[in-house]
């Protein structure tokens, strides 16, 4: 495990340890764990696992200044696009679930549910799932200015 400084956009001091765990299961192609520290204190972990069939699981649990954040993201990548997913975030007793499959997305928060259309994307972002930033480098062209 190595430890390095983590540059946070919100300018919070922190550090991160990352390990790549070899697995004996042929179905798992990659597994990584990130250990988060803020102000020198353990704050939690993020883990990410990919499978040969394109499915993935990402989980993050953080405790920052007494506030617990839990997030679990599961999904499937096909040709670099996330074709289906479920994201469950828990914070301060509130759970929010966002899921998408077959061109439809569903957002559930409290007792309310909203549905909308969903178009698979190759650029992914989720606050509590830093591993997804790797999708940016696959599609962004550094020689082009402006929005892409």
PDB file of C-alpha atoms in Angstrom:
ATOM      1  CA  UNK A   1       0.000   0.000   0.000  1.00  0.00           C
ATOM      2  CA  UNK A   2       1.326   3.448  -0.843  1.00  0.00           C
ATOM      3  CA  UNK A   3       0.252   6.759   0.617  1.00  0.00           C
ATOM      4  CA  UNK A   4       0.168  10.041  -1.294  1.00  0.00           C
ATOM      5  CA  UNK A   5      -1.391  13.469  -0.919  1.00  0.00           C
ATOM      6  CA  UNK A   6      -4.836  13.871  -2.391  1.00  0.00           C
ATOM      7  CA  UNK A   7      -5.630  17.157  -4.115  1.00  0.00           C
ATOM      8  CA  UNK A   8      -9.299  17.752  -3.369  1.00  0.00           C
ATOM      9  CA  UNK A   9     -11.205  20.325  -5.435  1.00  0.00           C
ATOM     10  CA  UNK A  10     -12.702  21.612  -2.167  1.00  0.00           C
ATOM     11  CA  UNK A  11      -9.168  22.243  -0.880  1.00  0.00           C
ATOM     12  CA  UNK A  12      -9.512  19.921   2.101  1.00  0.00           C
ATOM     13  CA  UNK A  13      -6.211  18.478   3.248  1.00  0.00           C
ATOM     14  CA  UNK A  14      -6.184  14.735   2.959  1.00  0.00           C
ATOM     15  CA  UNK A  15      -4.279  11.676   1.986  1.00  0.00           C
ATOM     16  CA  UNK A  16      -5.108   8.468   0.267  1.00  0.00           C
ATOM     17  CA  UNK A  17      -3.701   4.974   0.275  1.00  0.00           C
ATOM     18  CA  UNK A  18      -4.381   2.765  -2.723  1.00  0.00           C
ATOM     19  CA  UNK A  19      -3.849  -0.937  -3.106  1.00  0.00           C
ATOM     20  CA  UNK A  20      -4.491  -3.234  -5.992  1.00  0.00           C
ATOM     21  CA  UNK A  21      -5.560  -6.625  -4.773  1.00  0.00           C
ATOM     22  CA  UNK A  22      -4.901  -9.654  -6.942  1.00  0.00           C
ATOM     23  CA  UNK A  23      -7.814 -12.035  -6.791  1.00  0.00           C
ATOM     24  CA  UNK A  24      -8.040 -15.728  -7.429  1.00  0.00           C
ATOM     25  CA  UNK A  25     -11.552 -15.521  -8.897  1.00  0.00           C
ATOM     26  CA  UNK A  26     -11.470 -15.617 -12.707  1.00  0.00           C
ATOM     27  CA  UNK A  27     -14.635 -13.499 -12.834  1.00  0.00           C
ATOM     28  CA  UNK A  28     -12.940 -10.512 -11.130  1.00  0.00           C
ATOM     29  CA  UNK A  29     -10.515  -8.743 -13.440  1.00  0.00           C
ATOM     30  CA  UNK A  30      -9.497  -5.932 -11.096  1.00  0.00           C
ATOM     31  CA  UNK A  31     -10.011  -4.987  -7.453  1.00  0.00           C
ATOM     32  CA  UNK A  32      -8.778  -1.798  -5.789  1.00  0.00           C
ATOM     33  CA  UNK A  33      -9.167  -0.270  -2.346  1.00  0.00           C
ATOM     34  CA  UNK A  34      -8.539   3.348  -1.386  1.00  0.00           C
ATOM     35  CA  UNK A  35      -8.103   4.282   2.267  1.00  0.00           C
ATOM     36  CA  UNK A  36      -9.074   7.916   2.962  1.00  0.00           C
ATOM     37  CA  UNK A  37      -7.514  10.165   5.600  1.00  0.00           C
ATOM     38  CA  UNK A  38      -8.422  13.764   6.358  1.00  0.00           C
ATOM     39  CA  UNK A  39      -6.338  15.869   8.726  1.00  0.00           C
ATOM     40  CA  UNK A  40      -4.263  12.763   9.460  1.00  0.00           C
ATOM     41  CA  UNK A  41      -7.292  10.831  10.712  1.00  0.00           C
ATOM     42  CA  UNK A  42      -8.751   7.713   9.125  1.00  0.00           C
ATOM     43  CA  UNK A  43     -11.946   8.725   7.333  1.00  0.00           C
ATOM     44  CA  UNK A  44     -12.989   5.529   5.540  1.00  0.00           C
ATOM     45  CA  UNK A  45     -12.478   3.474   2.410  1.00  0.00           C
ATOM     46  CA  UNK A  46     -13.536   3.154  -1.205  1.00  0.00           C
ATOM     47  CA  UNK A  47     -13.364  -0.171  -3.010  1.00  0.00           C
ATOM     48  CA  UNK A  48     -13.864  -0.935  -6.683  1.00  0.00           C
ATOM     49  CA  UNK A  49     -14.147  -4.265  -8.435  1.00  0.00           C
ATOM     50  CA  UNK A  50     -14.549  -4.968 -12.138  1.00  0.00           C
ATOM     51  CA  UNK A  51     -15.634  -8.230 -13.735  1.00  0.00           C
ATOM     52  CA  UNK A  52     -14.915  -9.781 -17.135  1.00  0.00           C
ATOM     53  CA  UNK A  53     -18.561  -9.388 -18.192  1.00  0.00           C
ATOM     54  CA  UNK A  54     -18.365  -5.567 -17.840  1.00  0.00           C
ATOM     55  CA  UNK A  55     -20.108  -5.359 -14.474  1.00  0.00           C
ATOM     56  CA  UNK A  56     -18.583  -3.402 -11.613  1.00  0.00           C
ATOM     57  CA  UNK A  57     -19.168  -2.662  -7.936  1.00  0.00           C
ATOM     58  CA  UNK A  58     -17.929   0.461  -6.158  1.00  0.00           C
ATOM     59  CA  UNK A  59     -18.509   1.090  -2.443  1.00  0.00           C
ATOM     60  CA  UNK A  60     -17.475   4.015  -0.281  1.00  0.00           C
ATOM     61  CA  UNK A  61     -17.931   4.526   3.446  1.00  0.00           C
ATOM     62  CA  UNK A  62     -16.685   7.743   5.019  1.00  0.00           C
ATOM     63  CA  UNK A  63     -16.955   9.271   8.472  1.00  0.00           C
ATOM     64  CA  UNK A  64     -15.982  12.939   8.354  1.00  0.00           C
ATOM     65  CA  UNK A  65     -16.357  15.013  11.511  1.00  0.00           C
ATOM     66  CA  UNK A  66     -19.034  12.660  12.814  1.00  0.00           C
ATOM     67  CA  UNK A  67     -21.048  12.597   9.570  1.00  0.00           C
ATOM     68  CA  UNK A  68     -21.328   9.128   8.023  1.00  0.00           C
ATOM     69  CA  UNK A  69     -21.647   8.795   4.247  1.00  0.00           C
ATOM     70  CA  UNK A  70     -22.277   5.460   2.541  1.00  0.00           C
ATOM     71  CA  UNK A  71     -22.563   4.910  -1.173  1.00  0.00           C
ATOM     72  CA  UNK A  72     -22.760   1.793  -3.333  1.00  0.00           C
ATOM     73  CA  UNK A  73     -22.673   1.887  -7.116  1.00  0.00           C
ATOM     74  CA  UNK A  74     -23.205  -1.202  -9.257  1.00  0.00           C
ATOM     75  CA  UNK A  75     -23.490  -1.253 -13.002  1.00  0.00           C
ATOM     76  CA  UNK A  76     -22.421  -2.549 -16.359  1.00  0.00           C
ATOM     77  CA  UNK A  77     -20.126  -1.062 -18.992  1.00  0.00           C
ATOM     78  CA  UNK A  78     -20.611  -2.071 -22.630  1.00  0.00           C
ATOM     79  CA  UNK A  79     -18.104  -0.658 -25.148  1.00  0.00           C
ATOM     80  CA  UNK A  80     -17.063   1.930 -22.561  1.00  0.00           C
ATOM     81  CA  UNK A  81     -20.621   3.203 -21.899  1.00  0.00           C
ATOM     82  CA  UNK A  82     -22.526   2.592 -18.672  1.00  0.00           C
ATOM     83  CA  UNK A  83     -25.657   0.877 -19.948  1.00  0.00           C
ATOM     84  CA  UNK A  84     -27.211   0.165 -16.561  1.00  0.00           C
ATOM     85  CA  UNK A  85     -26.509   1.125 -12.960  1.00  0.00           C
ATOM     86  CA  UNK A  86     -27.859   1.524  -9.458  1.00  0.00           C
ATOM     87  CA  UNK A  87     -26.474   4.122  -7.066  1.00  0.00           C
ATOM     88  CA  UNK A  88     -27.575   4.080  -3.413  1.00  0.00           C
ATOM     89  CA  UNK A  89     -26.431   6.956  -1.192  1.00  0.00           C
ATOM     90  CA  UNK A  90     -27.087   7.120   2.556  1.00  0.00           C
ATOM     91  CA  UNK A  91     -26.417  10.206   4.644  1.00  0.00           C
ATOM     92  CA  UNK A  92     -27.938  11.513   7.893  1.00  0.00           C
ATOM     93  CA  UNK A  93     -30.721   8.931   7.848  1.00  0.00           C
ATOM     94  CA  UNK A  94     -31.702   9.734   4.256  1.00  0.00           C
ATOM     95  CA  UNK A  95     -31.413   7.278   1.386  1.00  0.00           C
ATOM     96  CA  UNK A  96     -31.416   8.282  -2.280  1.00  0.00           C
ATOM     97  CA  UNK A  97     -31.434   5.677  -5.045  1.00  0.00           C
ATOM     98  CA  UNK A  98     -30.797   6.403  -8.711  1.00  0.00           C
ATOM     99  CA  UNK A  99     -31.009   3.552 -11.204  1.00  0.00           C
ATOM    100  CA  UNK A 100     -31.043   3.231 -14.973  1.00  0.00           C
ATOM    101  CA  UNK A 101     -31.624   0.396 -17.404  1.00  0.00           C
ATOM    102  CA  UNK A 102     -33.134  -0.061 -20.865  1.00  0.00           C
ATOM    103  CA  UNK A 103     -33.268   3.698 -21.558  1.00  0.00           C
ATOM    104  CA  UNK A 104     -35.163   4.574 -18.379  1.00  0.00           C
ATOM    105  CA  UNK A 105     -33.887   6.147 -15.160  1.00  0.00           C
ATOM    106  CA  UNK A 106     -35.571   6.177 -11.763  1.00  0.00           C
ATOM    107  CA  UNK A 107     -34.745   8.519  -8.881  1.00  0.00           C
ATOM    108  CA  UNK A 108     -36.104   7.692  -5.408  1.00  0.00           C
ATOM    109  CA  UNK A 109     -35.668  10.018  -2.422  1.00  0.00           C
ATOM    110  CA  UNK A 110     -37.792   9.750   0.680  1.00  0.00           C
ATOM    111  CA  UNK A 111     -41.278   8.798  -0.467  1.00  0.00           C
ATOM    112  CA  UNK A 112     -40.953  10.429  -3.897  1.00  0.00           C
ATOM    113  CA  UNK A 113     -40.044   8.639  -7.128  1.00  0.00           C
ATOM    114  CA  UNK A 114     -39.307  10.284 -10.458  1.00  0.00           C
ATOM    115  CA  UNK A 115     -38.737   8.580 -13.803  1.00  0.00           C
ATOM    116  CA  UNK A 116     -37.037   9.970 -16.894  1.00  0.00           C
ATOM    117  CA  UNK A 117     -35.232   8.771 -20.005  1.00  0.00           C
ATOM    118  CA  UNK A 118     -31.621   7.622 -19.812  1.00  0.00           C
ATOM    119  CA  UNK A 119     -28.980   7.629 -22.524  1.00  0.00           C
ATOM    120  CA  UNK A 120     -25.797   5.620 -21.792  1.00  0.00           C
ATOM    121  CA  UNK A 121     -22.684   7.755 -21.359  1.00  0.00           C
ATOM    122  CA  UNK A 122     -18.963   7.111 -21.652  1.00  0.00           C
ATOM    123  CA  UNK A 123     -18.041   9.871 -19.193  1.00  0.00           C
ATOM    124  CA  UNK A 124     -19.024   9.055 -15.628  1.00  0.00           C
ATOM    125  CA  UNK A 125     -18.867  10.967 -12.355  1.00  0.00           C
ATOM    126  CA  UNK A 126     -20.015  10.207  -8.827  1.00  0.00           C
ATOM    127  CA  UNK A 127     -18.782  12.186  -5.812  1.00  0.00           C
ATOM    128  CA  UNK A 128     -18.115   9.124  -3.684  1.00  0.00           C
ATOM    129  CA  UNK A 129     -16.728   6.886  -6.448  1.00  0.00           C
ATOM    130  CA  UNK A 130     -13.369   8.364  -7.506  1.00  0.00           C
ATOM    131  CA  UNK A 131     -12.433   5.362  -9.657  1.00  0.00           C
ATOM    132  CA  UNK A 132     -14.908   6.566 -12.288  1.00  0.00           C
ATOM    133  CA  UNK A 133     -12.662   9.502 -13.197  1.00  0.00           C
ATOM    134  CA  UNK A 134     -10.656   7.028 -15.288  1.00  0.00           C
ATOM    135  CA  UNK A 135     -13.488   7.219 -17.839  1.00  0.00           C
ATOM    136  CA  UNK A 136     -12.653  10.884 -18.475  1.00  0.00           C
ATOM    137  CA  UNK A 137      -9.155  10.148 -19.739  1.00  0.00           C
ATOM    138  CA  UNK A 138     -10.548   7.702 -22.284  1.00  0.00           C
ATOM    139  CA  UNK A 139     -12.764  10.245 -24.046  1.00  0.00           C
ATOM    140  CA  UNK A 140     -11.355  13.733 -23.428  1.00  0.00           C
ATOM    141  CA  UNK A 141      -8.959  15.136 -26.018  1.00  0.00           C
ATOM    142  CA  UNK A 142      -6.366  17.366 -24.280  1.00  0.00           C
ATOM    143  CA  UNK A 143      -5.570  19.110 -27.589  1.00  0.00           C
ATOM    144  CA  UNK A 144      -9.119  20.544 -27.839  1.00  0.00           C
ATOM    145  CA  UNK A 145     -10.201  23.689 -26.018  1.00  0.00           C
ATOM    146  CA  UNK A 146     -13.680  24.245 -24.640  1.00  0.00           C
ATOM    147  CA  UNK A 147     -16.495  21.864 -23.861  1.00  0.00           C
ATOM    148  CA  UNK A 148     -16.248  18.336 -25.251  1.00  0.00           C
TER     149      UNK A 148
END
